[in-house]
């Protein structure tokens, strides 16, 4: 009796084992799927690091040349001092009292000196000429970090495609691709050059300032990234490869969760910069070239320089680790539904240069790290064969 029972148990166990082996041997080697892919970048903006070819230690400084009265006054450090006789006084709000004359602005004072007529309120100059303006040592526009600025990728949708090759019923190699989406890049903050330095005026004007030196300090706006709908757009190519492990068994479990890990490669092209930002950077290129040409006054007045600036934008390629959690659901022997959530620790660098087309010189070099770090959801339908 016992022998008969043990015999039945052995036979039954053998049948189950043979059935499982049969399922394992009959799994499909290949599968493909297509569906909706939604990419949600999680990274935050990083500040721009900016360099220009202005040398803050240039011997004798840069020539100022002709400069408008408004630009001249706007460049003066609010804490600078002015001689008005025996005493040195702060001249904010650029008015002071002269004995026997009354209140006068700095502009009127300069005009009075130039025209030797201290009593004529209308005698101030519309421009300070090159021989009077002298030269200046300029700092702060050679290199700086623009805090609270940067670039952030926005959410995007595209058609996703996957291809799996199964090594066995549980382990597969998956290639992830799709139609490369056009990604909008949002700008953050305003880029401002905090210029400082010392001007060395010539002639009678020099006598107005202690030791003939006028302290300079001016915040020069370069471009506003944050007030644009988008700072730029790019085409993103992000193929990925994963090793996946799928739980359950083919032909037994309709619902089969899986986990995966692999790498993502990112390449970006078709980069288009906002036209207003692009023009602002061209204007900044003219400013730098005017300084190099010893026309710092023209630089502050926003005049066109001898350069022909162009803007070049490049991004670096990147490789990032990728992890995935998902599941498939068998509709029948061949067709299945799939859903997954992936995360990639992805970042790259954007380099924006302003180059003089006449000489090839880089007038301005700027760079920022873009942390993309996307969460990627995928919902699709697949076929096994």
CSV table of C-alpha atoms in Angstrom, one decimal:
chain,number,residue,atom,x,y,z
A,1,UNK,CA,0.0,0.0,0.0
A,2,UNK,CA,2.8,2.4,1.0
A,3,UNK,CA,4.6,1.5,-2.2
A,4,UNK,CA,1.6,2.4,-4.3
A,5,UNK,CA,1.1,5.8,-2.5
A,6,UNK,CA,4.8,6.7,-2.9
A,7,UNK,CA,4.6,5.6,-6.6
A,8,UNK,CA,1.7,8.0,-7.2
A,9,UNK,CA,3.5,10.8,-5.5
A,10,UNK,CA,6.6,10.3,-7.6
A,11,UNK,CA,4.6,10.1,-10.8
A,12,UNK,CA,2.6,13.3,-9.9
A,13,UNK,CA,5.8,15.2,-9.0
A,14,UNK,CA,7.4,14.1,-12.2
A,15,UNK,CA,4.5,15.4,-14.2
A,16,UNK,CA,4.6,18.8,-12.4
A,17,UNK,CA,8.4,19.0,-13.0
A,18,UNK,CA,8.0,18.1,-16.7
A,19,UNK,CA,5.2,20.7,-17.0
A,20,UNK,CA,7.4,23.4,-15.5
A,21,UNK,CA,10.4,22.3,-17.7
A,22,UNK,CA,8.0,22.5,-20.7
A,23,UNK,CA,6.9,26.0,-19.8
A,24,UNK,CA,10.6,27.1,-19.3
A,25,UNK,CA,11.6,25.6,-22.6
A,26,UNK,CA,8.7,27.2,-24.5
A,27,UNK,CA,9.2,30.8,-23.4
A,28,UNK,CA,9.5,33.3,-26.2
A,29,UNK,CA,13.0,34.5,-27.1
A,30,UNK,CA,12.0,38.0,-28.4
A,31,UNK,CA,9.5,40.7,-27.6
A,32,UNK,CA,8.9,44.2,-28.8
A,33,UNK,CA,6.6,46.9,-27.4
A,34,UNK,CA,5.5,50.4,-28.3
A,35,UNK,CA,3.7,53.0,-26.2
A,36,UNK,CA,3.6,56.4,-24.5
A,37,UNK,CA,6.7,57.6,-22.7
A,38,UNK,CA,6.5,60.5,-20.4
A,39,UNK,CA,9.8,62.1,-19.2
A,40,UNK,CA,9.8,64.2,-16.0
A,41,UNK,CA,13.2,65.9,-15.3
A,42,UNK,CA,13.9,66.3,-11.6
A,43,UNK,CA,17.1,68.3,-11.7
A,44,UNK,CA,17.5,71.9,-10.5
A,45,UNK,CA,19.3,74.7,-12.3
A,46,UNK,CA,23.0,75.3,-11.6
A,47,UNK,CA,24.6,78.8,-11.9
A,48,UNK,CA,26.5,79.9,-15.0
A,49,UNK,CA,30.3,80.3,-14.8
A,50,UNK,CA,31.3,83.1,-17.1
A,51,UNK,CA,34.7,84.3,-18.4
A,52,UNK,CA,35.6,87.1,-20.8
A,53,UNK,CA,38.9,88.2,-22.4
A,54,UNK,CA,39.0,91.4,-20.4
A,55,UNK,CA,42.3,91.5,-18.3
A,56,UNK,CA,41.7,93.1,-14.9
A,57,UNK,CA,45.5,93.5,-14.4
A,58,UNK,CA,46.3,95.1,-17.7
A,59,UNK,CA,49.0,97.7,-17.3
A,60,UNK,CA,47.6,101.2,-17.5
A,61,UNK,CA,44.1,99.8,-17.9
A,62,UNK,CA,41.8,100.2,-20.8
A,63,UNK,CA,41.1,103.5,-22.6
A,64,UNK,CA,37.7,104.9,-22.0
A,65,UNK,CA,37.4,107.1,-25.0
A,66,UNK,CA,34.2,109.2,-25.5
A,67,UNK,CA,31.4,108.4,-23.1
A,68,UNK,CA,28.0,109.8,-22.6
A,69,UNK,CA,27.3,111.7,-19.5
A,70,UNK,CA,24.6,109.2,-18.5
A,71,UNK,CA,26.9,106.2,-18.9
A,72,UNK,CA,29.7,108.0,-17.0
A,73,UNK,CA,27.5,108.9,-14.0
A,74,UNK,CA,26.0,105.4,-14.0
A,75,UNK,CA,29.4,103.8,-13.7
A,76,UNK,CA,30.5,105.6,-10.6
A,77,UNK,CA,30.6,103.8,-7.3
A,78,UNK,CA,27.9,105.3,-5.0
A,79,UNK,CA,30.5,105.4,-2.2
A,80,UNK,CA,33.0,107.3,-4.3
A,81,UNK,CA,34.2,110.7,-3.1
A,82,UNK,CA,34.4,114.0,-4.8
A,83,UNK,CA,36.4,117.1,-3.9
A,84,UNK,CA,34.3,120.3,-3.7
A,85,UNK,CA,36.9,122.6,-2.3
A,86,UNK,CA,38.5,121.7,1.0
A,87,UNK,CA,36.5,118.6,1.9
A,88,UNK,CA,35.8,115.3,0.2
A,89,UNK,CA,32.0,114.5,0.2
A,90,UNK,CA,29.9,111.7,-0.9
A,91,UNK,CA,28.0,113.0,-4.0
A,92,UNK,CA,24.9,110.8,-3.9
A,93,UNK,CA,22.4,111.9,-5.1
A,94,UNK,CA,25.0,113.6,-7.3
A,95,UNK,CA,24.2,117.0,-6.0
A,96,UNK,CA,26.2,119.2,-3.7
A,97,UNK,CA,26.5,122.8,-2.7
A,98,UNK,CA,29.2,125.1,-4.0
A,99,UNK,CA,29.9,128.4,-2.2
A,100,UNK,CA,28.2,131.3,-3.9
A,101,UNK,CA,26.6,129.0,-6.5
A,102,UNK,CA,24.2,126.7,-4.7
A,103,UNK,CA,23.4,123.1,-5.5
A,104,UNK,CA,24.9,121.6,-8.6
A,105,UNK,CA,25.0,118.1,-10.1
A,106,UNK,CA,28.2,116.3,-10.9
A,107,UNK,CA,27.3,116.7,-14.6
A,108,UNK,CA,27.0,120.4,-14.2
A,109,UNK,CA,30.2,120.5,-12.2
A,110,UNK,CA,32.1,118.7,-15.0
A,111,UNK,CA,30.6,120.9,-17.6
A,112,UNK,CA,31.5,124.0,-15.6
A,113,UNK,CA,35.1,122.9,-15.4
A,114,UNK,CA,35.2,122.1,-19.1
A,115,UNK,CA,33.7,125.5,-20.1
A,116,UNK,CA,35.2,127.5,-17.2
A,117,UNK,CA,31.7,128.8,-16.4
A,118,UNK,CA,30.6,127.5,-13.0
A,119,UNK,CA,27.5,129.6,-12.9
A,120,UNK,CA,25.8,128.3,-16.1
A,121,UNK,CA,23.5,125.5,-15.3
A,122,UNK,CA,23.2,124.5,-18.9
A,123,UNK,CA,26.9,124.3,-19.6
A,124,UNK,CA,27.3,120.6,-18.8
A,125,UNK,CA,28.6,118.4,-21.5
A,126,UNK,CA,26.5,115.9,-23.5
A,127,UNK,CA,29.6,113.7,-23.8
A,128,UNK,CA,32.9,113.5,-22.0
A,129,UNK,CA,35.6,113.4,-24.6
A,130,UNK,CA,38.4,110.9,-24.9
A,131,UNK,CA,41.2,113.2,-23.6
A,132,UNK,CA,39.2,114.0,-20.5
A,133,UNK,CA,37.9,110.5,-19.7
A,134,UNK,CA,41.3,108.8,-19.4
A,135,UNK,CA,41.6,105.1,-18.7
A,136,UNK,CA,40.2,102.5,-16.2
A,137,UNK,CA,41.1,99.3,-14.6
A,138,UNK,CA,38.0,97.1,-14.9
A,139,UNK,CA,37.3,94.1,-12.7
A,140,UNK,CA,34.3,91.8,-12.2
A,141,UNK,CA,33.7,91.3,-15.9
A,142,UNK,CA,36.7,89.1,-16.5
A,143,UNK,CA,35.1,86.1,-14.6
A,144,UNK,CA,32.2,85.6,-12.4
A,145,UNK,CA,29.5,83.1,-11.3
A,146,UNK,CA,26.0,84.2,-12.0
A,147,UNK,CA,24.2,83.0,-8.9
A,148,UNK,CA,20.5,82.0,-9.1
A,149,UNK,CA,20.7,81.4,-12.8
A,150,UNK,CA,20.8,78.2,-14.9
A,151,UNK,CA,18.8,75.9,-17.2
A,152,UNK,CA,16.2,73.3,-16.5
A,153,UNK,CA,14.7,70.7,-18.9
A,154,UNK,CA,10.9,70.6,-19.0
A,155,UNK,CA,8.6,67.6,-19.2
A,156,UNK,CA,8.2,65.9,-22.5
A,157,UNK,CA,6.2,63.1,-24.1
A,158,UNK,CA,7.2,60.8,-27.0
A,159,UNK,CA,6.7,57.4,-28.5
A,160,UNK,CA,8.7,54.8,-26.7
A,161,UNK,CA,10.0,51.5,-28.2
A,162,UNK,CA,11.5,48.5,-26.5
A,163,UNK,CA,13.1,45.3,-27.7
A,164,UNK,CA,13.9,42.3,-25.4
A,165,UNK,CA,16.0,39.3,-26.0
A,166,UNK,CA,15.4,36.6,-23.3
A,167,UNK,CA,18.4,34.6,-22.1
A,168,UNK,CA,15.9,32.4,-20.2
A,169,UNK,CA,12.4,32.7,-18.8
A,170,UNK,CA,13.5,35.2,-16.2
A,171,UNK,CA,16.5,37.2,-17.5
A,172,UNK,CA,16.5,39.4,-20.6
A,173,UNK,CA,18.4,42.1,-22.3
A,174,UNK,CA,16.3,45.1,-23.2
A,175,UNK,CA,17.1,48.0,-25.6
A,176,UNK,CA,15.0,51.1,-25.0
A,177,UNK,CA,14.6,53.8,-27.6
A,178,UNK,CA,11.8,55.8,-29.3
A,179,UNK,CA,11.3,58.9,-31.3
A,180,UNK,CA,13.8,61.6,-30.1
A,181,UNK,CA,11.7,64.3,-28.6
A,182,UNK,CA,12.2,68.1,-28.9
A,183,UNK,CA,12.8,69.3,-25.3
A,184,UNK,CA,12.2,72.8,-24.1
A,185,UNK,CA,14.8,74.3,-21.8
A,186,UNK,CA,13.6,76.8,-19.2
A,187,UNK,CA,16.0,79.5,-18.1
A,188,UNK,CA,16.3,80.8,-14.6
A,189,UNK,CA,17.4,84.2,-13.3
A,190,UNK,CA,19.1,87.2,-14.8
A,191,UNK,CA,22.8,87.3,-15.8
A,192,UNK,CA,24.4,90.5,-14.5
A,193,UNK,CA,28.1,91.5,-14.6
A,194,UNK,CA,29.0,93.3,-11.4
A,195,UNK,CA,31.7,95.6,-12.7
A,196,UNK,CA,34.1,97.4,-10.4
A,197,UNK,CA,37.3,99.2,-10.9
A,198,UNK,CA,39.1,102.5,-10.9
A,199,UNK,CA,39.0,105.3,-13.5
A,200,UNK,CA,41.9,107.7,-14.0
A,201,UNK,CA,40.4,110.8,-15.5
A,202,UNK,CA,42.6,113.4,-17.2
A,203,UNK,CA,42.8,117.2,-17.1
A,204,UNK,CA,40.8,119.3,-14.8
A,205,UNK,CA,38.3,116.5,-14.0
A,206,UNK,CA,41.1,114.5,-12.3
A,207,UNK,CA,41.3,117.2,-9.6
A,208,UNK,CA,37.7,116.5,-8.5
A,209,UNK,CA,38.7,113.1,-7.1
A,210,UNK,CA,41.0,112.0,-4.3
A,211,UNK,CA,44.4,111.1,-5.8
A,212,UNK,CA,42.9,111.6,-9.2
A,213,UNK,CA,41.1,108.2,-9.0
A,214,UNK,CA,37.4,107.6,-9.3
A,215,UNK,CA,36.0,104.4,-8.0
A,216,UNK,CA,33.7,102.5,-10.3
A,217,UNK,CA,30.8,100.1,-9.5
A,218,UNK,CA,28.0,99.2,-11.8
A,219,UNK,CA,25.7,96.2,-12.3
A,220,UNK,CA,25.6,95.6,-16.1
A,221,UNK,CA,22.7,93.5,-17.2
A,222,UNK,CA,23.7,90.9,-19.8
A,223,UNK,CA,20.5,88.9,-20.4
A,224,UNK,CA,17.4,87.7,-18.5
A,225,UNK,CA,16.8,84.0,-18.8
A,226,UNK,CA,13.9,83.8,-16.5
A,227,UNK,CA,11.4,86.0,-18.3
A,228,UNK,CA,11.3,83.9,-21.4
A,229,UNK,CA,8.8,81.0,-22.1
A,230,UNK,CA,11.9,79.0,-23.0
A,231,UNK,CA,15.5,79.8,-23.1
A,232,UNK,CA,16.2,77.2,-25.8
A,233,UNK,CA,15.1,73.9,-27.3
A,234,UNK,CA,17.0,70.7,-28.2
A,235,UNK,CA,16.5,67.3,-29.8
A,236,UNK,CA,17.3,64.6,-27.2
A,237,UNK,CA,18.6,61.2,-28.2
A,238,UNK,CA,18.6,58.9,-25.2
A,239,UNK,CA,18.9,55.2,-26.1
A,240,UNK,CA,19.3,52.8,-23.1
A,241,UNK,CA,20.3,49.2,-22.4
A,242,UNK,CA,19.1,47.2,-19.4
A,243,UNK,CA,19.4,43.7,-17.9
A,244,UNK,CA,16.0,42.8,-16.5
A,245,UNK,CA,14.8,40.1,-14.2
A,246,UNK,CA,11.1,39.0,-14.6
A,247,UNK,CA,9.3,37.2,-11.7
A,248,UNK,CA,6.8,34.4,-12.3
A,249,UNK,CA,6.7,31.9,-15.2
A,250,UNK,CA,5.7,32.0,-18.8
A,251,UNK,CA,2.3,30.3,-19.4
A,252,UNK,CA,1.6,30.2,-15.6
A,253,UNK,CA,1.5,33.8,-14.4
A,254,UNK,CA,-0.3,36.4,-16.5
A,255,UNK,CA,1.0,39.2,-14.3
A,256,UNK,CA,4.8,39.3,-14.0
A,257,UNK,CA,6.7,42.1,-12.3
A,258,UNK,CA,10.2,42.9,-13.3
A,259,UNK,CA,13.2,44.9,-12.2
A,260,UNK,CA,16.0,46.2,-14.4
A,261,UNK,CA,19.3,48.1,-14.3
A,262,UNK,CA,21.5,49.4,-17.0
A,263,UNK,CA,22.9,52.6,-18.7
A,264,UNK,CA,21.5,55.4,-20.7
A,265,UNK,CA,23.5,57.4,-23.3
A,266,UNK,CA,22.4,61.0,-24.0
A,267,UNK,CA,23.1,63.0,-27.1
A,268,UNK,CA,21.6,66.4,-27.9
A,269,UNK,CA,21.5,68.3,-31.2
A,270,UNK,CA,19.3,70.8,-33.1
A,271,UNK,CA,20.0,73.3,-30.3
A,272,UNK,CA,18.0,76.6,-30.8
A,273,UNK,CA,18.6,79.6,-28.5
A,274,UNK,CA,15.9,82.1,-27.8
A,275,UNK,CA,16.3,85.0,-30.3
A,276,UNK,CA,16.2,87.7,-27.6
A,277,UNK,CA,18.8,85.9,-25.5
A,278,UNK,CA,21.0,85.4,-28.6
A,279,UNK,CA,20.9,89.1,-29.4
A,280,UNK,CA,21.7,90.0,-25.8
A,281,UNK,CA,24.8,87.9,-26.0
A,282,UNK,CA,25.8,89.5,-29.3
A,283,UNK,CA,25.5,92.9,-27.6
A,284,UNK,CA,27.6,91.6,-24.8
A,285,UNK,CA,30.2,90.6,-27.3
A,286,UNK,CA,30.3,94.1,-28.7
A,287,UNK,CA,30.7,95.4,-25.2
A,288,UNK,CA,33.8,93.3,-24.6
A,289,UNK,CA,35.3,94.1,-28.0
A,290,UNK,CA,34.9,97.8,-27.4
A,291,UNK,CA,36.8,97.5,-24.1
A,292,UNK,CA,39.6,95.6,-25.9
A,293,UNK,CA,39.7,98.5,-28.4
A,294,UNK,CA,40.2,101.0,-25.6
A,295,UNK,CA,36.6,102.2,-26.0
A,296,UNK,CA,35.2,101.4,-22.6
A,297,UNK,CA,32.9,104.3,-22.9
A,298,UNK,CA,31.4,102.9,-26.1
A,299,UNK,CA,31.0,99.6,-24.3
A,300,UNK,CA,28.9,101.2,-21.5
A,301,UNK,CA,26.9,103.1,-24.1
A,302,UNK,CA,26.0,99.9,-25.9
A,303,UNK,CA,27.6,100.8,-29.2
A,304,UNK,CA,28.5,98.4,-32.0
A,305,UNK,CA,32.2,97.4,-32.0
A,306,UNK,CA,34.7,96.4,-34.6
A,307,UNK,CA,33.8,92.7,-33.9
A,308,UNK,CA,31.2,90.6,-35.6
A,309,UNK,CA,30.0,88.5,-32.7
A,310,UNK,CA,28.2,85.1,-33.2
A,311,UNK,CA,26.8,82.8,-30.5
A,312,UNK,CA,27.7,79.2,-30.4
A,313,UNK,CA,25.9,76.7,-28.1
A,314,UNK,CA,27.2,73.2,-27.5
A,315,UNK,CA,26.2,70.4,-25.1
A,316,UNK,CA,28.3,67.5,-23.9
A,317,UNK,CA,27.2,63.9,-24.3
A,318,UNK,CA,26.5,61.9,-21.2
A,319,UNK,CA,26.2,58.3,-19.9
A,320,UNK,CA,24.1,57.7,-16.8
A,321,UNK,CA,23.0,54.7,-14.7
A,322,UNK,CA,19.4,53.6,-15.1
A,323,UNK,CA,17.1,51.6,-12.9
A,324,UNK,CA,13.5,50.3,-13.7
A,325,UNK,CA,10.6,48.8,-11.9
A,326,UNK,CA,7.7,47.5,-14.0
A,327,UNK,CA,5.3,44.7,-14.9
A,328,UNK,CA,3.8,42.9,-17.8
A,329,UNK,CA,0.3,41.4,-18.2
A,330,UNK,CA,-0.3,38.7,-20.7
A,331,UNK,CA,-3.4,39.3,-22.9
A,332,UNK,CA,-2.8,36.0,-24.7
A,333,UNK,CA,0.1,33.8,-25.6
A,334,UNK,CA,1.7,36.5,-27.8
A,335,UNK,CA,0.3,39.9,-26.8
A,336,UNK,CA,0.9,41.6,-23.5
A,337,UNK,CA,0.6,45.0,-21.8
A,338,UNK,CA,3.5,46.7,-20.1
A,339,UNK,CA,4.0,49.5,-17.6
A,340,UNK,CA,7.2,50.8,-16.0
A,341,UNK,CA,8.9,53.5,-14.1
A,342,UNK,CA,12.5,54.3,-14.6
A,343,UNK,CA,15.0,56.8,-13.1
A,344,UNK,CA,18.3,57.9,-14.6
A,345,UNK,CA,21.0,59.9,-12.8
A,346,UNK,CA,21.7,62.1,-15.9
A,347,UNK,CA,23.5,65.4,-16.2
A,348,UNK,CA,25.5,67.2,-18.9
A,349,UNK,CA,27.0,70.6,-19.5
A,350,UNK,CA,26.0,73.4,-21.8
A,351,UNK,CA,28.6,75.7,-23.2
A,352,UNK,CA,27.6,79.1,-24.7
A,353,UNK,CA,30.4,81.1,-26.3
A,354,UNK,CA,30.4,84.5,-28.0
A,355,UNK,CA,33.0,84.4,-30.8
A,356,UNK,CA,34.2,87.2,-33.1
A,357,UNK,CA,33.7,85.9,-36.6
A,358,UNK,CA,36.4,88.3,-37.9
A,359,UNK,CA,39.2,86.9,-35.8
A,360,UNK,CA,37.9,83.6,-34.2
A,361,UNK,CA,38.5,85.0,-30.7
A,362,UNK,CA,36.3,83.9,-27.9
A,363,UNK,CA,35.1,87.1,-26.4
A,364,UNK,CA,32.9,85.4,-23.8
A,365,UNK,CA,32.9,81.8,-22.5
A,366,UNK,CA,30.1,80.6,-20.3
A,367,UNK,CA,29.2,77.1,-19.0
A,368,UNK,CA,26.6,75.5,-16.8
A,369,UNK,CA,25.8,72.0,-15.6
A,370,UNK,CA,22.3,70.8,-16.4
A,371,UNK,CA,21.0,68.2,-14.0
A,372,UNK,CA,18.3,66.3,-15.9
A,373,UNK,CA,17.7,63.3,-13.6
A,374,UNK,CA,14.6,62.1,-15.3
A,375,UNK,CA,11.7,60.0,-14.0
A,376,UNK,CA,10.4,58.1,-17.0
A,377,UNK,CA,7.0,56.4,-17.1
A,378,UNK,CA,6.1,54.0,-19.9
A,379,UNK,CA,2.8,52.4,-20.8
A,380,UNK,CA,2.6,50.2,-23.9
A,381,UNK,CA,1.5,47.1,-25.7
A,382,UNK,CA,3.9,44.3,-26.8
A,383,UNK,CA,4.2,41.2,-28.8
A,384,UNK,CA,6.3,38.1,-28.1
A,385,UNK,CA,7.7,35.8,-30.8
